[in-house]
XYZ file of C-alpha atoms in Angstrom:
72
model
C 181.911 -78.856 160.509
C 182.785 -81.444 157.862
C 184.671 -78.870 155.837
C 187.039 -78.310 158.753
C 188.023 -81.990 158.629
C 188.997 -81.984 154.962
C 192.479 -81.427 153.636
C 191.700 -80.871 149.963
C 191.801 -77.349 148.510
C 188.459 -75.545 148.399
C 187.285 -72.862 145.976
C 184.167 -71.132 147.251
C 182.543 -68.874 144.680
C 179.825 -66.573 145.950
C 177.214 -65.648 143.375
C 176.701 -61.958 144.088
C 172.927 -61.957 143.519
C 172.173 -65.449 144.815
C 168.613 -65.622 146.103
C 169.095 -68.902 147.984
C 172.647 -69.211 149.363
C 173.325 -66.272 151.656
C 176.771 -64.745 152.235
C 176.548 -65.834 155.881
C 176.616 -69.469 154.737
C 179.770 -68.843 152.782
C 181.372 -67.006 155.698
C 180.782 -70.062 157.880
C 182.625 -72.171 155.299
C 185.537 -69.740 155.332
C 185.650 -69.821 159.130
C 185.753 -73.623 159.080
C 188.805 -73.666 156.803
C 191.545 -71.077 156.945
C 194.178 -73.112 155.137
C 193.605 -74.202 151.547
C 190.439 -72.125 151.199
C 189.929 -69.625 148.394
C 186.880 -67.389 148.363
C 185.764 -65.296 145.398
C 182.671 -63.392 144.278
C 181.143 -63.728 140.822
C 179.546 -60.302 140.222
C 176.018 -60.370 138.845
C 175.558 -64.125 139.209
C 172.220 -65.441 140.480
C 171.644 -68.871 141.989
C 170.439 -70.558 138.820
C 172.244 -68.252 136.360
C 169.403 -68.505 133.848
C 170.128 -66.624 130.648
C 173.520 -65.548 131.989
C 175.635 -67.342 129.403
C 178.598 -64.987 129.749
C 178.706 -65.556 133.516
C 178.391 -69.308 133.072
C 181.385 -69.194 130.728
C 183.309 -66.992 133.149
C 182.612 -69.451 135.975
C 183.703 -72.408 133.861
C 186.937 -70.642 132.888
C 187.644 -69.808 136.541
C 187.089 -73.405 137.673
C 189.452 -74.639 134.972
C 192.130 -72.057 135.776
C 191.912 -72.757 139.527
C 192.294 -76.480 138.914
C 195.267 -75.880 136.645
C 196.895 -73.639 139.277
C 196.680 -76.525 141.730
C 197.666 -79.473 139.599
C 199.753 -78.276 136.642
């Protein structure tokens, strides 16, 4: 509900193999915000991403590129 009241851009990244945050949670976020909401899936990512250094780097690069797309 709070997400629907925001006006800032949102990047929602689903970790494909997340054991804690279910896709249904992320769908509810997407339903709350249709404008300014970007949803993506990070294949192979688990909730804690232990020993997944390449995925951690990929996530960091995506967060940086998304921010640059918005503000630069």
